[in-house]
Structures are given as C-alpha cells and as structure tokens.
CSV table of C-alpha atoms and ligand atoms in Angstrom, one decimal:
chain,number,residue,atom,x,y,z
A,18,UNK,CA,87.5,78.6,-78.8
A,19,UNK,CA,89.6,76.3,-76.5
A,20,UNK,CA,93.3,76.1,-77.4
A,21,UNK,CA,93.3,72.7,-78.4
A,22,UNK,CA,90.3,73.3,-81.0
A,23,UNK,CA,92.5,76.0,-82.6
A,24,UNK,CA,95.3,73.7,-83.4
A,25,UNK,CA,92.9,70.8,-84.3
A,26,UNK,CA,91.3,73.4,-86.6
A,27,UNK,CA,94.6,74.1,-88.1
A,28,UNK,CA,95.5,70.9,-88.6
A,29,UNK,CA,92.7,70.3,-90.7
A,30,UNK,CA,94.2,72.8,-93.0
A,31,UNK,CA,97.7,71.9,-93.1
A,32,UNK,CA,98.1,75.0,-95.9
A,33,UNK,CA,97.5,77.2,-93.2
A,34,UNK,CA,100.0,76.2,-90.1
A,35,UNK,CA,102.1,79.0,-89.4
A,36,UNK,CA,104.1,77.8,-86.4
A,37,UNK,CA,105.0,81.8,-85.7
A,38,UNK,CA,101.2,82.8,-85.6
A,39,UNK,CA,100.5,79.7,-82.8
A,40,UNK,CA,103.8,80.2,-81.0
A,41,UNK,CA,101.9,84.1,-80.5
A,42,UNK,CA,98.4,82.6,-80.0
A,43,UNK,CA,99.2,79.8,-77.2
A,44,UNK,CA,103.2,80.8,-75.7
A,45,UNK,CA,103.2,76.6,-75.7
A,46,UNK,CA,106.5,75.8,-76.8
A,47,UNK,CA,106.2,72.2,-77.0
A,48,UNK,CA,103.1,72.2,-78.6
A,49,UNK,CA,104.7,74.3,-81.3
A,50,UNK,CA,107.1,72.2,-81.9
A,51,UNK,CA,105.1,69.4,-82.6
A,52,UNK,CA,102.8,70.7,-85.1
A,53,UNK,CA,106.5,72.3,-86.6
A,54,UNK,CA,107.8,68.5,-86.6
A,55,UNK,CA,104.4,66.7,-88.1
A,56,UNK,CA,104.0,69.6,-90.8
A,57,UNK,CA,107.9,68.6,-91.9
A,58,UNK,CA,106.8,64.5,-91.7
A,59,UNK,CA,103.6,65.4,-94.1
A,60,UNK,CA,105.9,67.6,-96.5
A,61,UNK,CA,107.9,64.6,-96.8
A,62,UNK,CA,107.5,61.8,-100.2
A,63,UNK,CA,104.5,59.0,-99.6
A,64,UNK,CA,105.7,55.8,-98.4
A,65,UNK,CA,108.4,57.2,-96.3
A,66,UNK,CA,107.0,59.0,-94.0
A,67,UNK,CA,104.5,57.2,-92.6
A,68,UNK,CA,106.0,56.1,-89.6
A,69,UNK,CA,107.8,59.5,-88.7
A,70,UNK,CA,104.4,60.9,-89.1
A,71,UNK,CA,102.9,58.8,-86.7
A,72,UNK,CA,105.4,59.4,-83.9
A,73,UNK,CA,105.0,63.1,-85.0
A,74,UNK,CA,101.1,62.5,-84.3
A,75,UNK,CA,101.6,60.8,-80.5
A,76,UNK,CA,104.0,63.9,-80.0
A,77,UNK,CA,101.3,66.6,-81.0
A,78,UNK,CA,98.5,64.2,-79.0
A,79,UNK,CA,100.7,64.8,-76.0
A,80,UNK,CA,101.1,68.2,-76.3
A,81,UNK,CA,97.8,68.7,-76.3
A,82,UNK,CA,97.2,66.5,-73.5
A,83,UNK,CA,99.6,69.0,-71.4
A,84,UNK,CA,97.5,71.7,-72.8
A,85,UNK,CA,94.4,70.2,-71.1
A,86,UNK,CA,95.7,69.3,-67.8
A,87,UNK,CA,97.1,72.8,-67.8
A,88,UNK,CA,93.7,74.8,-68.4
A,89,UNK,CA,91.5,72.1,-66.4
A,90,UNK,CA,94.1,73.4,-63.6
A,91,UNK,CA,94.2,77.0,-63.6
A,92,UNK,CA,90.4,78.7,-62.0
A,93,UNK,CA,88.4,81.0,-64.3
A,94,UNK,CA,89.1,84.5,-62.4
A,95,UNK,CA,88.1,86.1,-59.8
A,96,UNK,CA,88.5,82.4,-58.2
A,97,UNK,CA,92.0,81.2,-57.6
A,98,UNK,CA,92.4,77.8,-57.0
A,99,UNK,CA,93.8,77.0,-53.4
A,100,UNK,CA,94.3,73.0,-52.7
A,101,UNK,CA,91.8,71.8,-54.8
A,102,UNK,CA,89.1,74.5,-54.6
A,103,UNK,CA,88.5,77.4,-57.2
A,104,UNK,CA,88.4,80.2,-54.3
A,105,UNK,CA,87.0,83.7,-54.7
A,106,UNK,CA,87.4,86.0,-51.3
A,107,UNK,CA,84.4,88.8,-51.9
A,108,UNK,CA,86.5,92.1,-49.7
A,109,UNK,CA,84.3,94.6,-51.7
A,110,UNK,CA,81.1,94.5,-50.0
A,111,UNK,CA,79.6,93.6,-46.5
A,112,UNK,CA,75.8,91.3,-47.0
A,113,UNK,CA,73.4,89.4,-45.3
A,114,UNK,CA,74.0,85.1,-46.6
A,115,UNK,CA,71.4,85.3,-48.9
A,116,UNK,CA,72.8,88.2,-51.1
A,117,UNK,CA,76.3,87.0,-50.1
A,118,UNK,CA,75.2,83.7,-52.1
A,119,UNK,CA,73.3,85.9,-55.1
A,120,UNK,CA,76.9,87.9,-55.3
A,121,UNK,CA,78.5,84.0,-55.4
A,122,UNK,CA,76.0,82.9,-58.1
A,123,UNK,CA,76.7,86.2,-60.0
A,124,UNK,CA,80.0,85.5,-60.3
A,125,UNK,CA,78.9,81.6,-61.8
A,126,UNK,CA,79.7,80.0,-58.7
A,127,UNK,CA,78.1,79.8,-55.0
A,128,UNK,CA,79.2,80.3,-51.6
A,129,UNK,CA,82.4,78.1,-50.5
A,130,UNK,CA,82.2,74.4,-49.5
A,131,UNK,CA,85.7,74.3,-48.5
A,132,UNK,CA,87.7,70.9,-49.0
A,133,UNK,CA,90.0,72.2,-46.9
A,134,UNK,CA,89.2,74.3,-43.8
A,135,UNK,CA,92.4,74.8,-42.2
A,136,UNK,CA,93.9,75.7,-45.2
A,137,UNK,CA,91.0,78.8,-46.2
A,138,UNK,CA,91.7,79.9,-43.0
A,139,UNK,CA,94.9,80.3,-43.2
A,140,UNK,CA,95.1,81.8,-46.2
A,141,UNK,CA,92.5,84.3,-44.8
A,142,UNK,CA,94.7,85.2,-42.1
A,143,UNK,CA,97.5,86.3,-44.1
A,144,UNK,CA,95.2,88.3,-46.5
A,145,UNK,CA,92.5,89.9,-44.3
A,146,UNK,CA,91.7,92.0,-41.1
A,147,UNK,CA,92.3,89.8,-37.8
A,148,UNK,CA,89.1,90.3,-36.9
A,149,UNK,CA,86.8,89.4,-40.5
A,150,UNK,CA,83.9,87.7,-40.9
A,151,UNK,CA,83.0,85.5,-44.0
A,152,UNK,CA,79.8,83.3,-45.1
A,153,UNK,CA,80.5,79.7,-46.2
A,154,UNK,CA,78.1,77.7,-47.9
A,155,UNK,CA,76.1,75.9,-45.2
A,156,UNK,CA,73.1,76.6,-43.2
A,157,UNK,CA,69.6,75.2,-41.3
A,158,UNK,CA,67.4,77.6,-42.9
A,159,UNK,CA,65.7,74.7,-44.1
A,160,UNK,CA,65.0,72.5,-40.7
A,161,UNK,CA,66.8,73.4,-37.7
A,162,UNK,CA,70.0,71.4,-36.6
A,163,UNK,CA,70.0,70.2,-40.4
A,164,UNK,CA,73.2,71.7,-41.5
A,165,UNK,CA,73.3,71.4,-45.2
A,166,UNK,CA,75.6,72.8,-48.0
A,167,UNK,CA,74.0,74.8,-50.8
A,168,UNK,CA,75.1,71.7,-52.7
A,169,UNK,CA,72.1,69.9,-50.9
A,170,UNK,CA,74.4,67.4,-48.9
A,171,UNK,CA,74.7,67.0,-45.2
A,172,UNK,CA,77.7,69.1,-43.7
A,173,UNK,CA,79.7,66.0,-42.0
A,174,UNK,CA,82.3,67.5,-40.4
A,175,UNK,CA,81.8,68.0,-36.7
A,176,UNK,CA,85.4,68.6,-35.7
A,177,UNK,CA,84.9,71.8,-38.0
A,178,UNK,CA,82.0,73.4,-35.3
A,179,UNK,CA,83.8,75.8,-32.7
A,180,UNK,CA,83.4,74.5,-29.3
A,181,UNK,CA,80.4,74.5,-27.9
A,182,UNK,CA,78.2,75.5,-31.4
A,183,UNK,CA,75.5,75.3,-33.3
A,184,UNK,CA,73.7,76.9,-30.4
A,185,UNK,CA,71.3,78.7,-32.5
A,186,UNK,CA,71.4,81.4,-30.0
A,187,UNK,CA,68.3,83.6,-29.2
A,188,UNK,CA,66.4,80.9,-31.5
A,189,UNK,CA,68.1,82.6,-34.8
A,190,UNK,CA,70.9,80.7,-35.8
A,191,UNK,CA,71.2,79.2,-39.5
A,192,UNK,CA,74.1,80.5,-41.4
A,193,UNK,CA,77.5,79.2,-41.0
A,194,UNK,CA,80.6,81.5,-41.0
A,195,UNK,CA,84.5,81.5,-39.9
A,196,UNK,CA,85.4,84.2,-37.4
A,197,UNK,CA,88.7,85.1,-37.5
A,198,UNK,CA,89.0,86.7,-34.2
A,199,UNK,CA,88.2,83.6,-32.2
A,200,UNK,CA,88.8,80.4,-32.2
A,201,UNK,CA,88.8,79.4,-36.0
A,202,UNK,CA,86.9,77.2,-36.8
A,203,UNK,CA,82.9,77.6,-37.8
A,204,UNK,CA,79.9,79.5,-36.1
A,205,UNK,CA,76.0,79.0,-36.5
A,206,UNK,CA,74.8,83.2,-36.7
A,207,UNK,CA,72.2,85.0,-37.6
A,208,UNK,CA,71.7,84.8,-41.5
A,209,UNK,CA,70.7,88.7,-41.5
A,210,UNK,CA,74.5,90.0,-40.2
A,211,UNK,CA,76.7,91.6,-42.7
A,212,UNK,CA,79.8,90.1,-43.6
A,213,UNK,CA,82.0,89.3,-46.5
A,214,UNK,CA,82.1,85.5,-47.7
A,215,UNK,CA,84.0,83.0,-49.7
A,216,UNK,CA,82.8,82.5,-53.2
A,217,UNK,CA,83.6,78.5,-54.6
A,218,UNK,CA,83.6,77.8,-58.7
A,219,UNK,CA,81.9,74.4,-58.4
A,220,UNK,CA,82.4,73.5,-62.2
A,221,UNK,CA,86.5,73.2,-61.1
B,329,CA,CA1,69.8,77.0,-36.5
B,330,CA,CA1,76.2,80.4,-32.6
C-alpha cells in the first residue's frame, strides 16, 4: 500500500490515528503533523471548527502532495535515478545484447535509452574499469542502417555516433554500445560480444 493510501485509510477512521504509529510507519514529519493538527480541529465543538478544519485539510493535502513528488522521485532499486533516468549498471555478468536486454526485462525494465549521454558516461568512468564495455538500448537488427531504440523509435542523435561509425564492419554490425577506452561516445558491434550494459526503468 502506497504511503498516501495508509493515511487516507486512517483518516477514514479517525478512532484509529495514532500520530506515534505513522510518525514510525512514514519518518514524514510534516505529514505527521498535519493529521496531529486536523485530528485536534475534528475533536473540537461543531460550529467552530469548521474553518480550522479546513485549513487543517489543505495542510494534510499538501503533505501528501510532498509525499508524492517524493516517491515519483526516488527509482525502484537496483535503478538509481541519474538526471532524469532510473539507471541500473549490470557489473555482475558479461552477455551477448539479447540476453543483456532479457537480464534488463528481468529486472522490469530494458536496456538504457539514455537522456543524457555525456552524463552516463561520466558516471561510468568514475565507477568502472577504463576500459568496459556496455549495451545500450539501440540496434539495426531489424533493417540495416535503421537504428532503433527497443522503445520502437528512431535513434536521432547523430552527434552521439563515434567518428567515423555505424560501419557495420565485416557485414555484422547491429548493436549499439559505449566503449570506454576510446573515444566516448557510441559504436555499432557485433550483437554476439559479451559485455555488461545499462539497464533503464522506463515506468520513471
Ligand atoms: Ca548494422
Ligand atoms: Ca562499428
């Protein structure tokens, strides 16, 4: 049950708001205090409260607000979020970029369609071996020189291509990766080498 659910859930029971137990359940001080502040406005006489319980309401609608934006933020692990991409960096094991994307998929996500290229690569600097490999989430396997994320949609970005590829070398050519040890930015390889890959959570 989402946060907010809980505290709706308790509202509907206003016998049963302990502001202790939700302080222990959600560590959200303001939100605490707001359900605190309405459950005072609805202990007090009819007729005068009806105002202070109002504002008491708009403060708990808030709260909850904060709550949202808060968990719509924050990446369901293994992914960590990294601009605005849920990230997960797969270390563990070396595949081909078909089982690369079934390990994605197993995780409820799919290889990487990075927002923000110079940004993953950065970050994979400073966390891996100078000279790594990954899979991202584009490839021709479908027609050749039709570069396509796994999304379906036409990989646009031209200035991400290393110089002087795709060049679907010895005819065999239709996965994308990022090669740390040279210039870094993307390759066209053989979809059959092992390397590790990025992992994306497309529902973030
Ligand atoms: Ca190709
Ligand atoms: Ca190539």
């Amino acid at each position: 049950m989402a946060p907010w659910h809980l505290v709706v859930a308790l509202l509907t029971l206003p016998g049963l708001i302990n502001a202790s137990k939700i302080t222990e359940t959600l560590n959200t001080p303001s939100l605490v205090k707001a359900i605190s502040n309405l459950t005072e406005a609805i202990r007090q006489p009819c007729g005068s409260r009806e105002s202070t319980e109002n504002e008491h309401i708009q403060e708990l609608k808030k709260a909850i607000k904060a709550l949202e934006d808060r968990d719509s933020d924050s990446c369901k692990p293994p992914f960590f979020r990294l601009g605005n991409d849920c990230l997960y960096v797969n270390l563990l094991t070396k595949k081909n970029w078909k089982d690369s994307r079934l390990l994605c998929r197993a995780f409820g996500g799919d290889l990487a369609i990075p927002t923000d290229l110079t940004k993953l690569i950065n970050y994979l600097r400073k966390t891996t071996a100078w000279n790594d490999r990954f899979w991202l989430g584009a490839s021709d396997i479908e027609r050749e020189g039709d570069w396509r994320w796994v999304n379906g949609s036409r990989m646009n970005r031209p200035e991400w291509w290393t110089a002087g590829e795709p060049n679907n070398a010895g005819n065999g050519e239709d996965c994308i990766d990022i090669e740390l040890e040279y210039l870094p930015l993307l390759f066209d390889t053989n979809c059959e080498q092992s390397f590790y890959c990025v992992c994306q959570d497309t529902k973030h």
